[in-house]
Coordinates of C-alpha atoms and ligand atoms in Angstrom, one line a residue:
M55 CA -8.5 37.0 -16.8
S56 CA -11.7 36.9 -18.8
T57 CA -14.6 34.8 -17.4
F58 CA -15.3 33.7 -21.0
D59 CA -13.7 30.2 -21.2
P60 CA -14.6 29.1 -17.6
E61 CA -18.2 30.1 -18.3
L62 CA -18.3 28.1 -21.5
K63 CA -16.6 25.1 -19.8
A64 CA -19.3 25.1 -17.1
R65 CA -22.0 25.2 -19.7
L66 CA -20.4 22.3 -21.6
E67 CA -20.2 20.3 -18.4
A68 CA -23.9 20.8 -17.9
I69 CA -24.6 19.6 -21.4
R70 CA -22.4 16.5 -20.7
E71 CA -24.1 15.7 -17.5
Q72 CA -27.4 15.5 -19.3
G73 CA -26.0 13.0 -21.8
L74 CA -26.3 15.6 -24.6
L75 CA -22.7 16.5 -25.4
R76 CA -22.0 16.3 -29.1
E77 CA -18.7 16.1 -30.8
L78 CA -17.5 16.1 -34.4
R79 CA -16.2 12.8 -35.9
R80 CA -13.7 13.2 -38.6
V81 CA -14.5 11.1 -41.7
D82 CA -11.5 10.2 -43.9
S83 CA -13.3 9.0 -46.9
P84 CA -15.9 10.2 -49.4
Q85 CA -19.6 9.9 -48.3
G86 CA -20.9 6.5 -49.2
Q87 CA -22.2 3.2 -48.0
R88 CA -18.9 2.7 -46.2
I89 CA -17.0 5.5 -44.5
R90 CA -13.7 5.6 -42.7
I91 CA -13.7 6.9 -39.2
G92 CA -10.7 6.7 -36.8
G93 CA -8.8 4.3 -39.1
R94 CA -11.8 1.9 -39.3
E95 CA -14.2 1.3 -42.1
L96 CA -17.9 1.3 -41.0
I97 CA -21.1 0.6 -42.8
N98 CA -22.8 3.9 -43.0
F99 CA -26.5 4.1 -41.9
S100 CA -26.4 7.8 -41.1
S101 CA -26.3 9.6 -44.4
N102 CA -29.1 11.4 -46.2
D103 CA -27.4 10.5 -49.5
Y104 CA -30.4 8.2 -50.2
L105 CA -29.5 7.5 -53.8
G106 CA -25.8 7.3 -53.4
L107 CA -25.2 10.4 -55.5
A108 CA -22.8 12.4 -53.3
N109 CA -19.8 10.5 -54.7
H110 CA -21.3 9.6 -58.1
P111 CA -19.0 10.1 -61.1
A112 CA -21.6 12.2 -63.0
L113 CA -21.8 14.7 -60.1
K114 CA -18.1 14.8 -59.6
E115 CA -17.5 15.4 -63.3
A116 CA -20.0 18.2 -63.4
A117 CA -18.5 19.8 -60.4
S118 CA -14.9 19.6 -61.8
K119 CA -16.1 21.0 -65.1
A120 CA -17.7 23.9 -63.4
V121 CA -14.5 24.6 -61.5
M122 CA -12.5 24.6 -64.7
E123 CA -15.0 26.8 -66.5
F124 CA -16.2 29.1 -63.7
G125 CA -13.5 28.9 -61.0
A126 CA -13.6 27.9 -57.4
G127 CA -15.6 30.8 -56.0
A128 CA -18.5 33.1 -57.0
G129 CA -16.9 36.3 -55.9
A130 CA -20.0 38.2 -54.7
S131 CA -23.7 37.8 -54.0
R132 CA -26.0 36.9 -56.9
L133 CA -27.4 40.4 -57.1
I134 CA -23.9 42.1 -57.2
C135 CA -22.0 40.0 -59.8
G136 CA -22.1 36.5 -58.6
S137 CA -25.1 35.2 -60.7
L138 CA -22.9 32.8 -62.7
A139 CA -24.5 30.7 -65.4
P140 CA -24.4 27.4 -63.4
F141 CA -27.0 28.9 -61.0
H142 CA -29.3 29.9 -63.8
E143 CA -29.0 26.5 -65.4
L144 CA -29.7 24.8 -62.1
E145 CA -32.8 27.0 -61.6
E146 CA -34.1 26.2 -65.0
T147 CA -33.5 22.5 -64.5
L148 CA -35.2 22.6 -61.1
A149 CA -38.3 24.4 -62.4
A150 CA -38.7 22.0 -65.2
F151 CA -38.1 19.0 -62.9
K152 CA -40.8 20.3 -60.4
G153 CA -43.1 21.5 -63.1
T154 CA -43.2 25.0 -61.7
E155 CA -43.0 28.4 -63.3
A156 CA -39.7 29.3 -61.6
A157 CA -37.1 28.3 -59.0
L158 CA -34.6 30.0 -56.8
T159 CA -31.6 28.5 -55.1
F160 CA -29.9 29.4 -51.8
S161 CA -26.6 28.4 -50.3
T162 CA -28.3 25.8 -48.0
G163 CA -31.7 24.5 -47.1
Y164 CA -31.4 26.3 -43.8
A165 CA -30.8 29.7 -45.5
T166 CA -33.8 28.9 -47.8
A167 CA -36.2 28.5 -45.0
V168 CA -34.9 31.5 -43.1
G169 CA -34.8 33.8 -46.2
T170 CA -38.2 32.7 -47.5
I171 CA -40.3 32.8 -44.4
T172 CA -38.8 36.1 -43.1
A173 CA -39.4 37.7 -46.6
L174 CA -43.0 36.6 -46.7
L175 CA -44.2 37.2 -43.2
G176 CA -44.1 40.1 -40.6
K177 CA -45.5 40.8 -37.2
D178 CA -49.1 41.1 -38.4
D179 CA -49.1 37.6 -39.9
I180 CA -49.6 34.1 -38.5
I181 CA -47.4 31.1 -39.1
I182 CA -48.7 27.6 -38.2
V183 CA -46.2 24.8 -38.1
D184 CA -46.3 21.1 -37.4
K185 CA -44.8 20.2 -34.0
L186 CA -41.9 18.3 -35.7
V187 CA -40.8 20.7 -38.4
H188 CA -37.1 21.2 -38.8
A189 CA -35.2 23.8 -36.8
S190 CA -34.6 26.0 -39.8
I191 CA -38.4 26.6 -40.1
V192 CA -38.8 27.2 -36.4
D193 CA -35.9 29.7 -36.4
A194 CA -37.3 31.4 -39.5
A195 CA -40.7 31.7 -37.9
K196 CA -39.3 33.3 -34.8
L197 CA -37.1 35.7 -36.8
S198 CA -40.0 36.7 -39.0
G199 CA -41.9 38.2 -36.0
A200 CA -45.1 36.6 -37.1
K201 CA -47.4 34.9 -34.5
L202 CA -46.2 31.3 -34.2
R203 CA -48.7 28.6 -33.5
V204 CA -47.7 24.9 -33.4
F205 CA -50.1 22.1 -34.2
A206 CA -49.7 18.5 -32.8
H207 CA -47.8 16.3 -35.3
N208 CA -50.0 15.5 -38.3
D209 CA -53.1 16.4 -36.3
L210 CA -55.7 17.9 -38.7
N211 CA -58.2 18.7 -35.9
D212 CA -55.6 20.7 -34.1
L213 CA -54.6 22.5 -37.3
E214 CA -58.2 23.3 -38.1
D215 CA -58.7 24.8 -34.6
I216 CA -55.8 27.1 -35.1
L217 CA -56.9 28.0 -38.6
R218 CA -60.4 28.9 -37.3
W219 CA -58.8 31.2 -34.6
A220 CA -56.5 32.8 -37.3
A221 CA -59.5 33.4 -39.6
K222 CA -61.3 35.3 -36.9
R223 CA -58.2 37.4 -36.2
S224 CA -57.3 38.7 -39.6
S225 CA -59.6 41.5 -40.7
P226 CA -60.1 42.1 -44.4
Q227 CA -60.1 45.9 -43.9
T228 CA -56.5 46.0 -42.7
P229 CA -54.5 48.0 -45.3
N230 CA -51.6 46.7 -47.4
P231 CA -50.1 44.2 -46.9
R232 CA -53.0 42.2 -45.7
P233 CA -52.3 39.9 -42.8
Q234 CA -51.7 36.4 -44.0
T235 CA -51.6 32.9 -42.5
L236 CA -48.9 30.5 -43.6
I237 CA -49.0 26.8 -42.8
V238 CA -45.6 25.0 -43.0
T239 CA -45.0 21.2 -42.9
E240 CA -42.4 18.8 -44.0
S241 CA -43.6 16.1 -46.5
I242 CA -41.5 13.2 -45.1
F243 CA -40.4 14.1 -41.6
S244 CA -36.6 14.1 -41.1
M245 CA -36.3 12.3 -37.7
D246 CA -39.4 10.1 -37.8
G247 CA -39.7 9.2 -41.5
D248 CA -43.4 9.5 -41.6
A249 CA -45.5 11.5 -44.1
A250 CA -47.7 14.5 -43.7
P251 CA -51.3 14.2 -44.9
L252 CA -50.8 16.8 -47.6
R253 CA -54.2 16.3 -49.3
E254 CA -56.1 17.0 -46.1
I255 CA -53.8 19.9 -45.1
L256 CA -54.5 21.4 -48.6
A257 CA -58.2 21.1 -48.1
L258 CA -58.0 22.9 -44.8
K259 CA -55.7 25.7 -46.1
E260 CA -58.1 26.3 -49.1
K261 CA -61.1 26.3 -46.8
Y262 CA -59.5 29.0 -44.6
G263 CA -57.7 31.0 -47.3
A264 CA -54.2 30.3 -45.9
W265 CA -50.9 29.7 -47.8
L266 CA -48.9 26.4 -47.7
M267 CA -45.2 25.8 -47.7
V268 CA -44.0 22.2 -47.9
D269 CA -40.4 21.2 -47.1
E270 CA -39.5 18.2 -49.3
A271 CA -36.0 17.8 -47.9
H272 CA -36.4 14.1 -47.4
A273 CA -38.7 13.4 -50.3
T274 CA -37.2 15.1 -53.3
G275 CA -35.6 12.6 -55.7
L276 CA -37.5 9.7 -54.1
Y277 CA -41.3 9.9 -54.3
G278 CA -43.6 10.2 -57.3
P279 CA -43.5 8.9 -60.9
H280 CA -40.8 11.5 -61.7
R281 CA -39.3 11.5 -58.2
R282 CA -40.2 15.1 -57.7
G283 CA -41.4 14.5 -54.2
L284 CA -44.4 13.4 -52.1
A285 CA -46.5 16.3 -53.5
E286 CA -46.1 14.7 -56.9
Q287 CA -47.0 11.3 -55.7
L288 CA -50.1 12.7 -54.1
G289 CA -50.9 14.7 -57.2
V290 CA -51.1 18.0 -55.3
S291 CA -48.0 20.0 -56.4
D292 CA -49.8 22.7 -58.2
R293 CA -51.9 23.6 -55.2
I294 CA -48.9 24.4 -53.0
E295 CA -47.7 28.0 -53.0
I296 CA -44.2 27.3 -51.8
Q297 CA -42.3 24.1 -52.5
M298 CA -39.0 24.0 -50.6
G299 CA -36.2 21.4 -50.5
T300 CA -32.5 20.9 -50.2
L301 CA -29.9 19.9 -52.9
G302 CA -27.8 18.3 -50.2
K303 CA -29.7 15.0 -49.4
A304 CA -31.0 12.7 -52.1
L305 CA -29.5 15.1 -54.7
G306 CA -26.1 14.6 -53.3
A307 CA -24.8 18.1 -53.7
S308 CA -25.3 21.2 -51.6
G309 CA -27.7 24.1 -51.4
G310 CA -31.4 24.7 -51.0
Y311 CA -34.3 25.7 -53.3
I312 CA -37.7 27.2 -53.6
C313 CA -40.0 26.2 -56.5
G314 CA -43.2 28.1 -57.3
S315 CA -44.6 30.9 -59.3
R316 CA -42.6 33.7 -61.0
P317 CA -44.0 36.3 -58.6
L318 CA -42.8 34.2 -55.7
V319 CA -39.3 33.9 -57.1
D320 CA -39.1 37.6 -58.1
F321 CA -40.3 38.7 -54.7
L322 CA -37.6 36.5 -52.9
V323 CA -34.9 37.9 -55.1
N324 CA -35.9 41.3 -53.7
R325 CA -36.7 40.5 -50.1
A326 CA -35.0 37.2 -49.0
R327 CA -32.1 38.5 -46.9
S328 CA -30.2 35.2 -46.7
F329 CA -30.2 35.3 -50.5
I330 CA -29.4 39.0 -50.9
F331 CA -26.7 39.4 -48.3
S332 CA -24.7 36.3 -48.9
T333 CA -22.0 35.4 -51.4
A334 CA -23.3 33.0 -54.0
P335 CA -22.4 29.3 -53.5
V336 CA -19.5 27.8 -55.3
P337 CA -20.5 27.2 -59.0
A338 CA -19.4 23.5 -58.6
A339 CA -22.2 22.9 -56.1
A340 CA -24.8 24.2 -58.6
S341 CA -23.4 22.1 -61.5
A342 CA -23.3 19.0 -59.3
A343 CA -26.9 19.6 -58.3
T344 CA -28.0 20.1 -62.0
A345 CA -26.3 16.8 -62.9
A346 CA -28.1 15.1 -59.9
I347 CA -31.5 16.3 -61.0
Q348 CA -30.8 15.0 -64.5
L349 CA -29.7 11.7 -63.1
V350 CA -32.7 11.4 -60.8
Q351 CA -35.0 11.8 -63.9
S352 CA -33.2 9.2 -65.9
S353 CA -33.7 5.5 -65.9
E354 CA -30.7 5.2 -63.5
G355 CA -32.5 7.5 -61.1
Q356 CA -35.5 5.2 -61.4
S357 CA -33.5 2.1 -60.7
Q358 CA -31.7 3.7 -57.8
S359 CA -34.9 4.7 -56.1
E360 CA -36.4 1.2 -56.7
L361 CA -33.2 -0.2 -55.1
L362 CA -33.7 2.0 -52.1
W363 CA -37.3 0.8 -51.6
K364 CA -36.1 -2.8 -52.0
R365 CA -33.6 -2.2 -49.1
A366 CA -36.3 -0.8 -47.0
E367 CA -38.4 -3.9 -47.7
Q368 CA -35.4 -6.0 -46.8
L369 CA -35.0 -4.3 -43.5
S370 CA -38.6 -4.9 -42.7
A371 CA -38.5 -8.5 -43.9
G372 CA -35.2 -9.0 -42.0
T373 CA -36.7 -7.8 -38.7
R374 CA -39.8 -10.0 -39.2
S375 CA -37.5 -13.0 -39.5
T376 CA -35.6 -12.3 -36.3
A377 CA -36.7 -13.8 -33.0
S378 CA -37.2 -10.3 -31.6
P379 CA -40.9 -9.3 -31.4
T380 CA -39.9 -6.0 -29.9
L381 CA -37.6 -5.1 -32.8
T382 CA -40.2 -6.2 -35.3
E383 CA -42.8 -4.1 -33.7
K384 CA -40.6 -1.0 -33.5
I385 CA -39.3 -1.3 -37.0
E386 CA -42.7 -2.2 -38.5
S387 CA -44.4 0.8 -36.9
A388 CA -41.7 2.9 -38.4
V389 CA -41.4 1.7 -41.9
E390 CA -45.1 1.5 -42.7
R391 CA -45.9 5.0 -41.9
V392 CA -46.2 6.6 -45.3
P393 CA -49.9 6.4 -45.1
T394 CA -51.0 6.9 -48.7
S395 CA -49.2 4.0 -50.3
A396 CA -47.3 0.8 -49.6
I397 CA -44.0 2.7 -50.1
P398 CA -41.8 2.7 -47.1
S399 CA -39.6 5.5 -45.9
P400 CA -35.8 5.5 -46.0
I401 CA -35.7 6.9 -42.5
V402 CA -36.3 4.4 -39.8
P403 CA -36.2 5.6 -36.2
L404 CA -35.6 3.2 -33.4
I405 CA -36.8 5.1 -30.4
L406 CA -35.0 4.2 -27.2
G407 CA -36.1 7.2 -25.1
D408 CA -33.3 7.7 -22.7
E409 CA -30.4 9.8 -24.1
S410 CA -27.6 7.7 -22.6
A411 CA -29.2 4.4 -23.8
A412 CA -29.2 5.8 -27.3
V413 CA -25.6 6.8 -27.1
A414 CA -24.6 3.4 -25.6
A415 CA -26.5 1.6 -28.5
A416 CA -24.7 3.7 -31.1
T417 CA -21.4 2.9 -29.5
Q418 CA -22.2 -0.8 -29.4
L419 CA -23.1 -0.7 -33.1
R420 CA -19.9 1.2 -34.0
D421 CA -17.9 -1.5 -32.2
Q422 CA -19.6 -4.0 -34.6
G423 CA -18.7 -1.9 -37.6
L424 CA -22.0 -0.1 -38.1
F425 CA -22.4 3.7 -38.1
V426 CA -25.9 4.6 -36.9
P427 CA -26.2 7.9 -35.1
A428 CA -27.8 8.5 -31.8
I429 CA -30.2 11.5 -32.2
R430 CA -30.9 13.5 -29.1
Y431 CA -32.3 16.8 -27.9
P432 CA -32.3 19.4 -29.3
T433 CA -32.7 17.5 -32.6
V434 CA -35.6 15.6 -31.1
A435 CA -37.6 16.1 -27.9
R436 CA -36.1 15.2 -24.6
G437 CA -36.8 11.6 -23.7
S438 CA -37.3 10.6 -27.3
A439 CA -33.7 9.8 -28.1
R440 CA -33.3 7.3 -30.9
L441 CA -31.1 5.5 -33.3
R442 CA -31.9 7.1 -36.7
I443 CA -31.3 4.5 -39.4
T444 CA -31.1 5.8 -42.9
L445 CA -31.1 3.4 -45.8
T446 CA -29.6 4.2 -49.2
A447 CA -29.6 2.6 -52.6
A448 CA -25.9 1.9 -52.1
H449 CA -26.5 -0.6 -49.3
S450 CA -26.2 -4.3 -50.0
N451 CA -28.4 -7.1 -48.8
D452 CA -25.6 -8.2 -46.5
D453 CA -25.4 -4.7 -45.0
I454 CA -29.0 -4.9 -44.1
G455 CA -28.5 -8.3 -42.6
A456 CA -25.7 -7.1 -40.4
L457 CA -27.8 -4.2 -39.3
V458 CA -30.8 -6.4 -38.4
S459 CA -28.8 -8.8 -36.3
A460 CA -27.0 -6.0 -34.4
L461 CA -30.3 -4.2 -33.8
S462 CA -32.1 -7.2 -32.4
Q463 CA -29.3 -7.6 -29.8
I464 CA -29.7 -4.0 -28.8
V465 CA -33.5 -4.1 -28.6
N466 CA -33.5 -7.3 -26.6
R467 CA -31.0 -5.8 -24.1
N468 CA -33.1 -2.6 -23.8
S469 CA -36.5 -4.3 -23.4
Ligands
PLP184 C1 -31.7 19.1 -43.7 C2 -33.0 19.8 -43.7 C3 -33.0 21.2 -43.9 C4 -31.8 22.0 -44.2 O1 -31.2 21.8 -45.4 P1 -29.7 22.0 -45.6 O2 -29.5 22.0 -47.0 O3 -29.0 20.8 -44.9 O4 -29.3 23.3 -44.9 C5 -34.3 21.8 -44.0 N1 -35.4 21.1 -43.7 C6 -35.3 19.8 -43.4 C7 -36.6 19.0 -43.1 C8 -34.1 19.1 -43.3 O5 -34.1 17.8 -43.0

């Protein structure tokens, strides 16, 4: 008999022994502030659906309409015959939303990172990434063959040291294409909820003649006067070469995007392999995303984002009023980390360290009707396992109250 299954079972056992085994949990309801799992209804603090759009009537209606008009599937890649009107509408809407010349969408954010970075860079180039960037960017960097350098999280001195080294290395005499240096960071970090110092990173990239790509996966739809993202809030959008994001988080749909110049988009259409060699997404996803961007820009989008920040403020105030100094300290240090304003983050990590402690805490919360995921290696570093709380505009004041009281029990037990 083949050694295949026994080998995989042994590997799975090793993963289990480290407290790192992961399993899928079937959800029998739409995404929302409450979800049904295993016959029980749980308050959901795990979703990136920050504005409560994934199950919003406007998105559902746009998706259904696209199905009726354009069918269920796209039939081919965009370059063959799958470039259906909903994708073009979405890209026009995105470019107008972000204030860029052009936009290109991909089937996922993951495919966006992989397609874009591998198209732009090759083995003579250098890619410099923040230590905490998303796996899609790390995978893309490796696949590109470029030299990968990692700077300590949000550490500008470390970044500058690497940029200085990179500037010495690239010689202007090298023929076409000239070696380039690309810096990649997230704007709001996915597992820590803190913000990158984009202004300072831009000053460095301009000083050293590098390019910058910013992944706004957890900021699009939330930050800035038009909710375009943290780059808008900091007034730096037009100095970033490559603005990336996903349509699957605050925008409540599915897919990924690049916003930038016309040459960038034209180049990606020609060179991004995850775009070229993949069937176009379902048109319903594009139409739902278009509806989401319109909604985010409307007064409803504004009130939903204000509601989200109110919930974050309530979480912070709620923890201050508990008798648990440890919880207050942990939550305070997490929610006040967007450095450039008083605006908190919807992502609040409660770092417990030990993998099994995080899993036990998540189980305990589930028993109390709260769904908060334990995040472990490889999503975060070993020994930094955590509860990752995500707040949404759909949560109620009572939901936050239930969360605070359950968390303070856990923190008191663990400290
Ligand atoms: C989720 C995420 C992605 C991937 O986007 P998907 O649309 O889910 O594939 C990329 N970058 C960051 C920072 C993310 O959090």
